Structure formats: structure tokens, C-alpha cells
Coordinates of C-alpha atoms in Angstrom, one line a residue:
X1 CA 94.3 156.8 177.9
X2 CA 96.2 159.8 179.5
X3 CA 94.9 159.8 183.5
X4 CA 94.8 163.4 184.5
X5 CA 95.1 164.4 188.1
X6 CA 92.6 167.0 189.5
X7 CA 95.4 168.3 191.7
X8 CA 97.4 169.8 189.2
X9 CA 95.9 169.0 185.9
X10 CA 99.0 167.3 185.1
X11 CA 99.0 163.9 183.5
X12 CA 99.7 161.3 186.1
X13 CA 100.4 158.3 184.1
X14 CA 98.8 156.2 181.0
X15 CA 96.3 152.8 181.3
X16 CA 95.1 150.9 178.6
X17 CA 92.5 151.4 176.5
X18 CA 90.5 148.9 176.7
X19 CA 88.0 147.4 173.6
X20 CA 85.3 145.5 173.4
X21 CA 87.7 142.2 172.6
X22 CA 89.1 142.7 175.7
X23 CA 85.9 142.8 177.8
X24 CA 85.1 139.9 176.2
X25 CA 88.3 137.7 177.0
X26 CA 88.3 138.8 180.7
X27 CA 84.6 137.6 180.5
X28 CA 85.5 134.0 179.2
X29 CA 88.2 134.2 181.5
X30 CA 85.9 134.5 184.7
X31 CA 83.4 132.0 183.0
X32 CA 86.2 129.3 182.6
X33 CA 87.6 130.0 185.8
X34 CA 83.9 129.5 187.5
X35 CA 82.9 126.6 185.5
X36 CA 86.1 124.7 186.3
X37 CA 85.5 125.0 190.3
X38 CA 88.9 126.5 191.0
X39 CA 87.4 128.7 193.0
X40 CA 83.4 128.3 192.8
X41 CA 84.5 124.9 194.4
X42 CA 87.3 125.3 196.7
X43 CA 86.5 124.9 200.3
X44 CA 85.0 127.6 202.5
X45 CA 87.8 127.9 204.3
X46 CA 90.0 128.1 202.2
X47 CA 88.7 130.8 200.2
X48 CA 88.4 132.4 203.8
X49 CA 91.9 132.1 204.4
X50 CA 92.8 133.7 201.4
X51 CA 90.4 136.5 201.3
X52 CA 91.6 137.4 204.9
X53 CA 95.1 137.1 203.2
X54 CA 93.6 140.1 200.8
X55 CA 92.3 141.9 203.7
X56 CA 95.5 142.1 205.4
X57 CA 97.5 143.1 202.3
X58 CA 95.5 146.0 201.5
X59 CA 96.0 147.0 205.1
X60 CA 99.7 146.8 205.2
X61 CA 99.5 148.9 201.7
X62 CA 96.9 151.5 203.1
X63 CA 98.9 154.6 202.1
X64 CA 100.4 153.3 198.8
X65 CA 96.7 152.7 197.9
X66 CA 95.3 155.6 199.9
X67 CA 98.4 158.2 197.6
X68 CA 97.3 156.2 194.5
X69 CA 93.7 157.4 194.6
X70 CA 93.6 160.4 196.1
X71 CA 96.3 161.3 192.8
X72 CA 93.5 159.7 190.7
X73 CA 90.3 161.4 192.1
X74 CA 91.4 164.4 194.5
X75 CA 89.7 163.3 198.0
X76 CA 91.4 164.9 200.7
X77 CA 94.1 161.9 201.9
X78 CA 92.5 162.6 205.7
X79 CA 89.6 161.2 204.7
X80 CA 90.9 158.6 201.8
X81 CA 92.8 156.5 203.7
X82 CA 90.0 155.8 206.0
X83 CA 87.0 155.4 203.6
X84 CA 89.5 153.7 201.0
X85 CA 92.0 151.2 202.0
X86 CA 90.8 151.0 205.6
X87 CA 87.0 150.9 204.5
X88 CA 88.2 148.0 201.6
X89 CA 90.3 145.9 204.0
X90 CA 87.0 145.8 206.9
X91 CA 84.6 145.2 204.1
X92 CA 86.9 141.9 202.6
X93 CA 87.1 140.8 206.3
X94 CA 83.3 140.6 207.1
X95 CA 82.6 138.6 204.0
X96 CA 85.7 136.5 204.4
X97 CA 84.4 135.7 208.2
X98 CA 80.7 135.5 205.7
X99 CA 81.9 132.5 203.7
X100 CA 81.3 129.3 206.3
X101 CA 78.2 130.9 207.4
X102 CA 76.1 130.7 204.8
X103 CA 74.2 127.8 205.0
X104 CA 71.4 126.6 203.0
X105 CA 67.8 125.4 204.4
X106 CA 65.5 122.4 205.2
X107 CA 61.7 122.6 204.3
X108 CA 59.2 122.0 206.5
X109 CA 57.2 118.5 204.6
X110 CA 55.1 115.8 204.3
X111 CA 56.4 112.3 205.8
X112 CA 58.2 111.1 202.7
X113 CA 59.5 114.1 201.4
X114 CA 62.7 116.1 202.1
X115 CA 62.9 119.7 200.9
X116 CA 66.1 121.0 200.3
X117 CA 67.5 124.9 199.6
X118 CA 70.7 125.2 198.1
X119 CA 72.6 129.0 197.7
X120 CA 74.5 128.5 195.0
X121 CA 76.7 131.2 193.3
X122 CA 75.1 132.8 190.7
X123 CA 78.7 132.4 188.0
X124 CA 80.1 135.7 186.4
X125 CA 79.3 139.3 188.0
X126 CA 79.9 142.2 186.2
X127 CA 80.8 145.4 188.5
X128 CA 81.1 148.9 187.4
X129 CA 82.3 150.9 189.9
X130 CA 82.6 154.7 190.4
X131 CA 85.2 157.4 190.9
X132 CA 84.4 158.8 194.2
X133 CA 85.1 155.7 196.2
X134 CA 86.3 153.2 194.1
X135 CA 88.2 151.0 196.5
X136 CA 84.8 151.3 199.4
X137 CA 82.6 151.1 196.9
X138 CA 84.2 148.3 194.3
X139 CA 85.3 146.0 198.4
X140 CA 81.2 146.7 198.6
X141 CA 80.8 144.5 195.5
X142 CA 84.2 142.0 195.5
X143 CA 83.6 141.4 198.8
X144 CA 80.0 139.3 198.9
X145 CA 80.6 138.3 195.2
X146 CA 83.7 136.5 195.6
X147 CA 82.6 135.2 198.8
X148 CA 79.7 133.7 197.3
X149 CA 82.2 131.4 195.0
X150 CA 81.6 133.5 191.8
X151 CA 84.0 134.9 189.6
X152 CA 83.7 138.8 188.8
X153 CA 85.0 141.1 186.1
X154 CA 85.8 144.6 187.5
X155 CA 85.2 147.7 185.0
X156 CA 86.4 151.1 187.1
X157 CA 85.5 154.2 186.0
X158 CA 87.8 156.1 183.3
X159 CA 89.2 159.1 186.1
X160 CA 89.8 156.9 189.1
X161 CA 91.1 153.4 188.3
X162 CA 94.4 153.2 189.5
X163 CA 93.4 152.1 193.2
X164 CA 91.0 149.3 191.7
X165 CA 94.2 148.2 189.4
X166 CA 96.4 147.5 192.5
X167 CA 93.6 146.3 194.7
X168 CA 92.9 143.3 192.1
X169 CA 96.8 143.0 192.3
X170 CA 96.8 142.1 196.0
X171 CA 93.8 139.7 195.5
X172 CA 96.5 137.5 193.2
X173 CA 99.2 138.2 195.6
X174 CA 97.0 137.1 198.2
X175 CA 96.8 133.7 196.4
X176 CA 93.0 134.2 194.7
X177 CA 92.8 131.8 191.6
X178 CA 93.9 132.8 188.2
X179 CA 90.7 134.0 185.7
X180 CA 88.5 134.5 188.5
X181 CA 89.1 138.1 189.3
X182 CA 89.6 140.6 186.2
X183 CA 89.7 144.0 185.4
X184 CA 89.7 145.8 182.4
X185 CA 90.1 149.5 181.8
X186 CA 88.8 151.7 179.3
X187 CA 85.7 154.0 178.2
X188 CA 82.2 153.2 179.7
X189 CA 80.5 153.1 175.7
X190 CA 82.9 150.9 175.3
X191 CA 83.9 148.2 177.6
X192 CA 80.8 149.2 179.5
X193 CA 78.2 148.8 177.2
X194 CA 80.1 145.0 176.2
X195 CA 80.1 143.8 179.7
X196 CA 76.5 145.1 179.3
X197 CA 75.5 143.1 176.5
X198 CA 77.6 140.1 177.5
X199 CA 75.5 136.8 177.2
X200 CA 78.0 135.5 179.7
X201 CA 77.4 137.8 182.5
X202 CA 75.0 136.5 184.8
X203 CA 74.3 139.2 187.7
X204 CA 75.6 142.6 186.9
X205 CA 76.1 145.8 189.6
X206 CA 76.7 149.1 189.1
X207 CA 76.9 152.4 191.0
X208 CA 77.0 155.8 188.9
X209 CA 74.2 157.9 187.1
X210 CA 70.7 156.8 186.9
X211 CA 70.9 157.5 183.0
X212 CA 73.8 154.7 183.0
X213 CA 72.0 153.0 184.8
X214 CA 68.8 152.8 182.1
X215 CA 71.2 151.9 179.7
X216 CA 72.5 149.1 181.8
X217 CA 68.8 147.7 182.0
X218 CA 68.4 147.7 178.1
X219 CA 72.0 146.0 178.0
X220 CA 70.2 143.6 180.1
X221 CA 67.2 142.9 177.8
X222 CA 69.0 142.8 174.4
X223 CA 70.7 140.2 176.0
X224 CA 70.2 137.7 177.9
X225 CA 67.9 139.5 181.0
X226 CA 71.1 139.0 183.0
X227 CA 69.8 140.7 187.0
X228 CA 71.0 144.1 187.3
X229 CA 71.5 145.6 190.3
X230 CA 72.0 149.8 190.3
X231 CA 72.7 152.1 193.0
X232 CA 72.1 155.6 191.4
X233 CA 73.0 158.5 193.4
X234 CA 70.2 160.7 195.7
X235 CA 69.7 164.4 196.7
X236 CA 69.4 163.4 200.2
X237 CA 67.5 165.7 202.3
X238 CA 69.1 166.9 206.0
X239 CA 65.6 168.1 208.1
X240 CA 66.8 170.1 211.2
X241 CA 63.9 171.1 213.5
X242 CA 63.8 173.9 216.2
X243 CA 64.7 171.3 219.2
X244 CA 67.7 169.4 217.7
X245 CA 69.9 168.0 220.6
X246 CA 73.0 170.1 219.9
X247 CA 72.5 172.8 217.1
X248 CA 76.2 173.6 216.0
X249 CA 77.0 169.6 216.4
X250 CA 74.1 169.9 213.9
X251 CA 75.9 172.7 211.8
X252 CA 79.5 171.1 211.7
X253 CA 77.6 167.6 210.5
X254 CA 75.6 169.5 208.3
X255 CA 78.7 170.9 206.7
X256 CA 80.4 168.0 206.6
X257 CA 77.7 166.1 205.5
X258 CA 77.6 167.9 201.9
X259 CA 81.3 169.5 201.7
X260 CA 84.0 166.5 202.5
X261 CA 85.2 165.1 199.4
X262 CA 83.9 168.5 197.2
X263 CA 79.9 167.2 197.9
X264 CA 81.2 163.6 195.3
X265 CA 79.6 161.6 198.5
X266 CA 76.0 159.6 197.1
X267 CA 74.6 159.6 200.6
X268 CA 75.7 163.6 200.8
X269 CA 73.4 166.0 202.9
X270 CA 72.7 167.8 199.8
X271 CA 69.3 169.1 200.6
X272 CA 69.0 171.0 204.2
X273 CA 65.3 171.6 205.2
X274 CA 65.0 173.7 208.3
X275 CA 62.3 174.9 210.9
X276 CA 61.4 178.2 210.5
X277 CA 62.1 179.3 213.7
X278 CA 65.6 178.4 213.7
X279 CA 66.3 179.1 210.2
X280 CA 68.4 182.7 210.1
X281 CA 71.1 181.4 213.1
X282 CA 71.4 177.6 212.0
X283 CA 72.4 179.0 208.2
X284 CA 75.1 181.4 209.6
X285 CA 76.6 178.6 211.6
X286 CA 76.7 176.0 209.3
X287 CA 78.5 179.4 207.0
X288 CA 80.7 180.1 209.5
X289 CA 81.4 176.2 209.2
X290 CA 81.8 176.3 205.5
X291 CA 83.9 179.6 206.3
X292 CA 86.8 177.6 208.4
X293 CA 87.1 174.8 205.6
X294 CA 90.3 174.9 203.9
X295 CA 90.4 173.6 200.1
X296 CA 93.7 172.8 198.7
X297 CA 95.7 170.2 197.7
X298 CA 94.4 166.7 198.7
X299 CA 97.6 165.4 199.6
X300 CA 98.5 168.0 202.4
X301 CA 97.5 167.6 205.6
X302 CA 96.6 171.0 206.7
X303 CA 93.4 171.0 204.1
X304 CA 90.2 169.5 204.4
X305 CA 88.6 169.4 201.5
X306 CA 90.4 168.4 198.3
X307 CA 89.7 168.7 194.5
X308 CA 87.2 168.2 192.2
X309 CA 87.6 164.7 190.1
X310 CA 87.5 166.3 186.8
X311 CA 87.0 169.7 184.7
X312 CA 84.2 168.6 183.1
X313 CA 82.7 167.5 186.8
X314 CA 83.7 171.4 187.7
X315 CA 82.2 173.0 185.2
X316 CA 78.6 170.7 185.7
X317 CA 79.1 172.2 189.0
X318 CA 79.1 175.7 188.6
X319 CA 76.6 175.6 186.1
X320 CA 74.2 174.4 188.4
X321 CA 74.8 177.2 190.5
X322 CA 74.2 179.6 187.7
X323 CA 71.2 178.0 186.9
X324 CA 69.9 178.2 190.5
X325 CA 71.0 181.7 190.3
X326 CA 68.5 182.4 187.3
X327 CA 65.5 180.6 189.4
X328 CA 66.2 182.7 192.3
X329 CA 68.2 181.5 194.5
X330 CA 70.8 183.5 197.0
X331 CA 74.4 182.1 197.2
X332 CA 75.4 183.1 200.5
X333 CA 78.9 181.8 199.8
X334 CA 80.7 180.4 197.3
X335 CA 79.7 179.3 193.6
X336 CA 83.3 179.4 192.2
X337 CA 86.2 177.5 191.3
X338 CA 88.8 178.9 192.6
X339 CA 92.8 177.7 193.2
X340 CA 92.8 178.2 189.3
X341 CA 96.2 178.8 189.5
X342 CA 97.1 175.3 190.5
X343 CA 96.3 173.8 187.4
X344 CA 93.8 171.8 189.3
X345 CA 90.5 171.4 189.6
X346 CA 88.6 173.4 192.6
X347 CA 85.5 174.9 194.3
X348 CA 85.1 176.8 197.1
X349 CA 81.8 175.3 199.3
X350 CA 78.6 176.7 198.0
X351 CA 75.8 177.6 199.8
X352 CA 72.6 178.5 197.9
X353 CA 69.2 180.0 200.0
X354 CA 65.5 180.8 198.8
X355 CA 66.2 177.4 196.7
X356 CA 62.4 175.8 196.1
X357 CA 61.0 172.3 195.7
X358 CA 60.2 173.2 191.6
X359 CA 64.0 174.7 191.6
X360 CA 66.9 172.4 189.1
X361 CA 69.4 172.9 192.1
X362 CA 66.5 171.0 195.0
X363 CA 66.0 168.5 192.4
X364 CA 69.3 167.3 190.5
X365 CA 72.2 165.7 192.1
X366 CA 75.0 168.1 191.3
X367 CA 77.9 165.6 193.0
X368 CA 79.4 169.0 194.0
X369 CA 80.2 171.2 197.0
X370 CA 76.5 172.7 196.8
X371 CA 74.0 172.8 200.0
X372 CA 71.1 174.0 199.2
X373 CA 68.2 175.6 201.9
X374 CA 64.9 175.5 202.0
X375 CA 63.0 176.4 205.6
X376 CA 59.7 174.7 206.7
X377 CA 57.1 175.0 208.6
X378 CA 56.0 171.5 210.5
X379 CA 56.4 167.8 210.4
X380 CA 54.2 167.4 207.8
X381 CA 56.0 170.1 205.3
X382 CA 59.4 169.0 206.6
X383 CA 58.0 165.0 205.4
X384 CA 56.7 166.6 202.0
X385 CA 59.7 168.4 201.0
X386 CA 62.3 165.4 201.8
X387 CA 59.9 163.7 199.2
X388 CA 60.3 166.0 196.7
X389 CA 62.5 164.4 194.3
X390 CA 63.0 161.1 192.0
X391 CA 65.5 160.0 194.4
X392 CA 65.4 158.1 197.9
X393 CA 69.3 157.2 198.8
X394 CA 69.7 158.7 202.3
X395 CA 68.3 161.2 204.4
X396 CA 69.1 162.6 208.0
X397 CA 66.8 164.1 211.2
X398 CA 68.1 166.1 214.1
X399 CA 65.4 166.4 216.4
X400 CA 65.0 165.5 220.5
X401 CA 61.7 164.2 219.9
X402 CA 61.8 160.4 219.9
X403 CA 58.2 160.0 218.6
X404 CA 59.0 162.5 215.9
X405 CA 62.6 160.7 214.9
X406 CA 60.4 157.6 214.8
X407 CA 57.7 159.4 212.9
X408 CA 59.9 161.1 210.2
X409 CA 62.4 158.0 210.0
X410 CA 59.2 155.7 208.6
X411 CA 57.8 158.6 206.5
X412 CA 61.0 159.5 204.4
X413 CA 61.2 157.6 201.5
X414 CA 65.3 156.7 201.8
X415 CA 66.9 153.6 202.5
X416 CA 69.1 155.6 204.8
X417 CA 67.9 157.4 207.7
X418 CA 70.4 158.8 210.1
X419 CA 69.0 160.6 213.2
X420 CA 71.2 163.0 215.1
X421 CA 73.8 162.7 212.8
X422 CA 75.2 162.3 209.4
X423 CA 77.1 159.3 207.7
X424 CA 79.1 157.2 209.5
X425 CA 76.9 153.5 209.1
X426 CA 79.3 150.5 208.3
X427 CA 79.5 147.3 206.3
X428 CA 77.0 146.0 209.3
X429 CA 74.0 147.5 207.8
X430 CA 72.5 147.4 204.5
X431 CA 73.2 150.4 201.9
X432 CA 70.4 150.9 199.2
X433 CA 68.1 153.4 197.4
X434 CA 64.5 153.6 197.4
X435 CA 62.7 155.6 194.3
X436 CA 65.3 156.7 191.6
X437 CA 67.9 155.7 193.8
X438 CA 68.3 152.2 192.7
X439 CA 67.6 148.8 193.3
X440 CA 69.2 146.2 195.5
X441 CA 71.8 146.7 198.7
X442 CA 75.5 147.0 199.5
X443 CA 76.8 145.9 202.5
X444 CA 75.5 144.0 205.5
X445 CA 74.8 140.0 204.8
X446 CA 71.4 141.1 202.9
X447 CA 74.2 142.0 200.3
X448 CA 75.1 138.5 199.6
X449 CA 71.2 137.6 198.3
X450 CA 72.4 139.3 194.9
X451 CA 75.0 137.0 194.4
X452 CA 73.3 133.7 195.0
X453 CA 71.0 131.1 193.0
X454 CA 68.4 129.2 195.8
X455 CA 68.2 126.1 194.3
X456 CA 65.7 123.4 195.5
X457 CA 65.9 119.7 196.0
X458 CA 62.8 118.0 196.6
X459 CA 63.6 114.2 197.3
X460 CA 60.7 111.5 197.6
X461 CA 62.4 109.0 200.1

């Protein structure tokens, strides 16, 4: 498969190809590899050792890995080598320092009886992992999987695999065993839809679109009910009221909330909701925001905001806008590609007012450099309006009000609420969708609970 990079159009390089065949040997593979106890069975600290061993390999490759992916899937390198390498190489380390902590439980019984719970490693975990972040998201995944003592098979997305390719690379150099990390590349209906339907995948996880994400479900009942576990994107709202803290911190987050990495962030700030009062002055200055952005080549330095993953993302983009056009809506800036003469793929950051709750643009994720606006009233409109839609990822509230951060942090329906800012929560705290937004979290050690069997022993003495 040609790999064609959004900076330039350009083709980058070639990757396999994968079929269903090979899906299925790097399946096996995992299986034999799990069954055999090469790893499954090795002592927690060894498998510590070596996973720290990983950790500190992706670190001393940061910008090797950090170049690769930003070549792949156009993030601006500023940001890449942070929430890519860096982010990977923090998230190994937690669940490496994870593995001899885990411990299993003693019931409270009768005289007589001892009640034993195991956590046992479920066997083979299927991961599909995105193009956005593929080295955050797929460390999300590896990390507590492997640390559990199961073996995983790795499927990246089509436009940004090259990162994931080397990453599994340094797991082997690291000194992981042989068949219990794989990774095959190729086309989601095909190598996707076979991990899907494996009857030797026992827990699979994906992040991408909810309509994957169905599929992935029916995969899961044609076959043998394996647990899936989906993260599936959001239209996050970002409520501003009238007595926010600091209204043009509140602007600058806002605009970097929705416009770093071109608006392809899941948690993004896609949505902003503001008070009345406030409405006309905190939309200029998160414009003038947008305004000072520069959009360019993701590998130089002097540019914020890099390129679109791919032409067909581009054009899903704009046609978004043109649609919220037709219902509407006032783009106060933006709403084109523009650096056509690169070759690559680009668009300038969009802002889009009048935009209402029954509007395509307030309810679809457009995975794009699109903020839409939509003023409110009170609490209780602000609260109905972040509700609006099938999704429930993240959300954000900028208020001085402690009751009403409290308040509007229980009645949003997200399983991210920031308050007074936007993004930033680490691998300490659980990741995870409410709604249409998925099932299941990443991160944190609530993570691990997908990748576990709790077994019990119950022993008459």
C-alpha cells in the first residue's frame, strides 16, 4: 500500500498489504505464544524489567518516532513529540511499575472455607488503533494489556502506521518474547473485520468511528462474543459562563482546545456554548486567537498547527462547513483548505456562529479544525445543550463558581470534565465515553480490569 503524506501529498514509502491469512497467523502466533507461558508466565519482575527496558528505548528514539509520525499523519512535531513518544514511553512506565501490584483477593467466609480471587490474563487482545495518536493511543492499550501477561495483536490504521511499526520494534529490542506482540498492516475490511471475527481473540479494543465500532460488535457475536471494548469519538461541549476566572486564558484554551492537530483530537472542544452576556467579546477573542495561528508544514518549527491526515478527511471537512452553511450558520473565519499549492493537505481554523442544537455541524464529529458557537442563557440551558448529542467523551467549564463547577461537572453526561481548562489529564486518571462515546476506559489502573479474568477458588479445608 502506497503511504501518502499530508505534507506534500507525496508518497512516503510502501507497507504491506496485509490479508486475512496474515491476521490470522499473527493471531495463532499470540495464542501460542500465551498458551506456552513465555510471557503469560514469566515473573512480574521480569516482565517489569523489560517493559521499562521498552519505555526507555522509545525515549532515547523520541524524535526518530516523533519525524516518523508526524510524516505519516501531519501533527504539528511541537506537539508530536510530546503526545507521541513522550506520552508512549510515561504510559509503558506506569504499567510496567503496574505489574507487581496487582494482587488478587481473599473472601470474607465461613470457618472452613477459604475464598480465593485470582486476576488472570484474559489471553489474546485484539487492538485497533487510530491515526491521530497512534503511538498515545496504541501505549494506552499495549501498556495494561501486556502488563496483564497477555499477548496482543496490533492492527494501526491504513494512513498512520509507521510509528506503531517501529514502536512494536523496540518492544523486541527491548527483549519482549517472540509471538507475543504482533502487528499487521493493511485495510480495516480486511485485516480488521478478521481480527473481528477471530474465534481466537479473546478481549478486543478499538478507538475510531462509532459505525466501526457497530461492526466491531457484530464481529463479536458472529463469533465467539469475544468483549469489545470501543472508544468512539465525542462532540465535546466547552460551556463558558459570564464569570470565568480569566476570559482570554479561556479564549487561547478554547482555541487550542479545537484547533491543535487540525481539530483530529477525540476529547476536542468542538462545541463552545457561551453566556449570553459575554457572548460578542469572548467570540472575537478566541478569533483573534484563531487569527495568530500559523498552519504550515508540520515539521517546521515556526507553525502551530500542521496538516490534515488525508484528502478524503479534508474534503469530509469542508463539506461539513458547507452544510452548516445551508442550515444557517455564519463562518466568521475560515471554511477552506488552503496551502493548496503544497501538494498537501490543509485548512485554515474554522469558526462557524448561529450554529443550533438541530444543526449537522452541533451534532457530528467533523474531526476537523471546526468550532462551532452557540450562546445560552443559564445553567440549566448551558446543561441541556452540552446534552444535546449521541456522544459523552469530554466536556469543559470555565466558571468561578465552585458550586456551579460542581453542579455542571455531575450534570454533563461525559466521562471527561475539565473545569478551568482544557486537556491536559494523564495516564493517572481514567479516559472513557459515556453515551455514543463508547464503552470501557484507557488509562489509569481501572484500565487494567479489561484485560483480566477474576477467577475464584473456593477451597473447603
Amino acid at each position: 500500500m502506497d503511504v501518502i503524506s499530508p505534507i506534500d501529498g507525496s508518497i512516503l514509502t510502501t507497507m504491506a498489504k496485509g490479508t486475512a491469512e496474515d491476521m490470522d497467523a499473527a493471531i495463532a502466533a499470540s495464542r501460542a505464544a500465551f498458551e506456552d507461558g513465555r510471557w503469560s508466565a514469566m515473573a512480574p519482575a521480569q516482565r517489569k524489567r523489560i517493559m521499562h527496558k521498552w519505555a526507555d528505548l522509545i525515549e532515547a528514539n523520541a524524535l526518530e518516532l516523533a519525524v516518523l509520525g508526524v510524516r505519516d499523519n501531519g501533527t504539528e512535531i511541537g506537539m508530536a513529540i510530546n503526545a507521541e513518544p513522550r506520552s508512549a514511553a510515561a504510559t509503558i512506565r506506569y504499567y510496567a511499575e503496574a505489574i507487581d501490584k496487582i494482587y488478587g483477593e481473599i473472601a470474607p467466609t465461613p470457618d472452613g472455607i477459604l475464598g480465593l480471587v485470582h486476576k488472570e490474563p484474559v489471553g489474546v487482545v485484539g487492538a485497533i488503533i487510530p491515526w491521530n495518536f497512534p503511538l498515545m493511543i496504541g501505549a494506552w492499550k499495549l501498556g495494561p494489556a501486556l502488563a496483564t501477561g497477555n499477548s496482543v495483536v496490533v492492527k494501526p490504521a491504513e494512513t498512520a502506521s509507521l510509528s506503531l511499526l517501529r514502536l512494536v520494534e523496540l518492544a523486541h529490542e527491548a527483549g519482549l518474547p517472540d509471538g507475543v506482540l504482533n502487528i499487521v498492516t493493511g485495510e480495516g475490511t480486511v485485516v480488521g473485520e478478521a481480527m473481528g471475527l477471530s474465534m481466537d481473540v479473546d478481549v478486543l479494543v478499538f478507538t475510531g468511528s462509532g459505525g466501526v465500532g457497530r461492526r466491531l460488535m457484530e464481529y463479536s457475536a458472529r463469533s465467539n462474543m469475544k468483549r469489545v471494548y470501543l472508544e468512539l469519538g465525542g462532540k465535546s461541549p466547552n460551556v463558558v459562563f459570564a464569570d470565568a476566572p480569566n476570559l482570554d486564558q479561556a479564549a487561547l484554551v478554547t482555541a487550542m482546545g479545537i484547533f491543535r492537530n487540525s481539530g483530529q483530537v477525540c476529547v476536542a472542544g468542538a462545541r463552545l456554548l457561551v453566556e449570553d452576556g459575554i457572548h460578542d467579546d469572548f467570540v472575537a477573542a478566541v478569533i483573534k486567537q484563531a487569527k495568530s495561528l500559523k498552519v504550515g508544514d508540520p515539521l517546521d518549527l515556526g507553525n502551530q498547527i500542521g496538516a490534515v491526515n488525508s484528502a478524503r478527511q479534508l474534503d469530509q471537512n469542508l463539506s461539513l462547513v458547507e452544510t452548516a452553511l445551508s442550515e444557517g450558520g455564519e463562518v466568521l473565519i475560515g471554511g477552506s483548505k488552503i496551502l493548496a499549492e503544497t501538494g498537501g493537505f490543509y485548512m485554515s481554523p474554522t469558526v462557524v456562529s448561529n450554529v443550533k442544537a438541530s444543526d449537522a455541524l452541533f451534532q457530528k464529529e467533523v474531526f476537523g479544525p471546526v468550532l462551532t458557537v452557540t450562546a445560552f442563557k443559564d445553567e440549566a440551558e448551558a446543561t441541556r445543550l452540552a446534552n444535546a448529542t449521541d456522544y459523552g467523551l469530554a466536556a469543559g467549564v470555565w466558571t468561578s463558581n465552585l458550586s456551579r463547577a460542581h453542579k455542571m461537572t455531575r450534570a454533563i453526561r461525559a466521562g471527561v470534565v475539565h473545569v478551568n481548562t482544557y486537556g491536559g489529564p494523564d495516564v493517572t486518571v481514567p479516559m472513557g465515553g459515556m453515551k455514543q462515546s463508547g464503552n470501557g476506559v484507557d488509562k489509569s489502573m481501572h484500565a487494567l480490569e479489561k484485560y483480566v479474568e477474576l477467577k475464584t477458588a473456593w477451597m473447603a479445608l
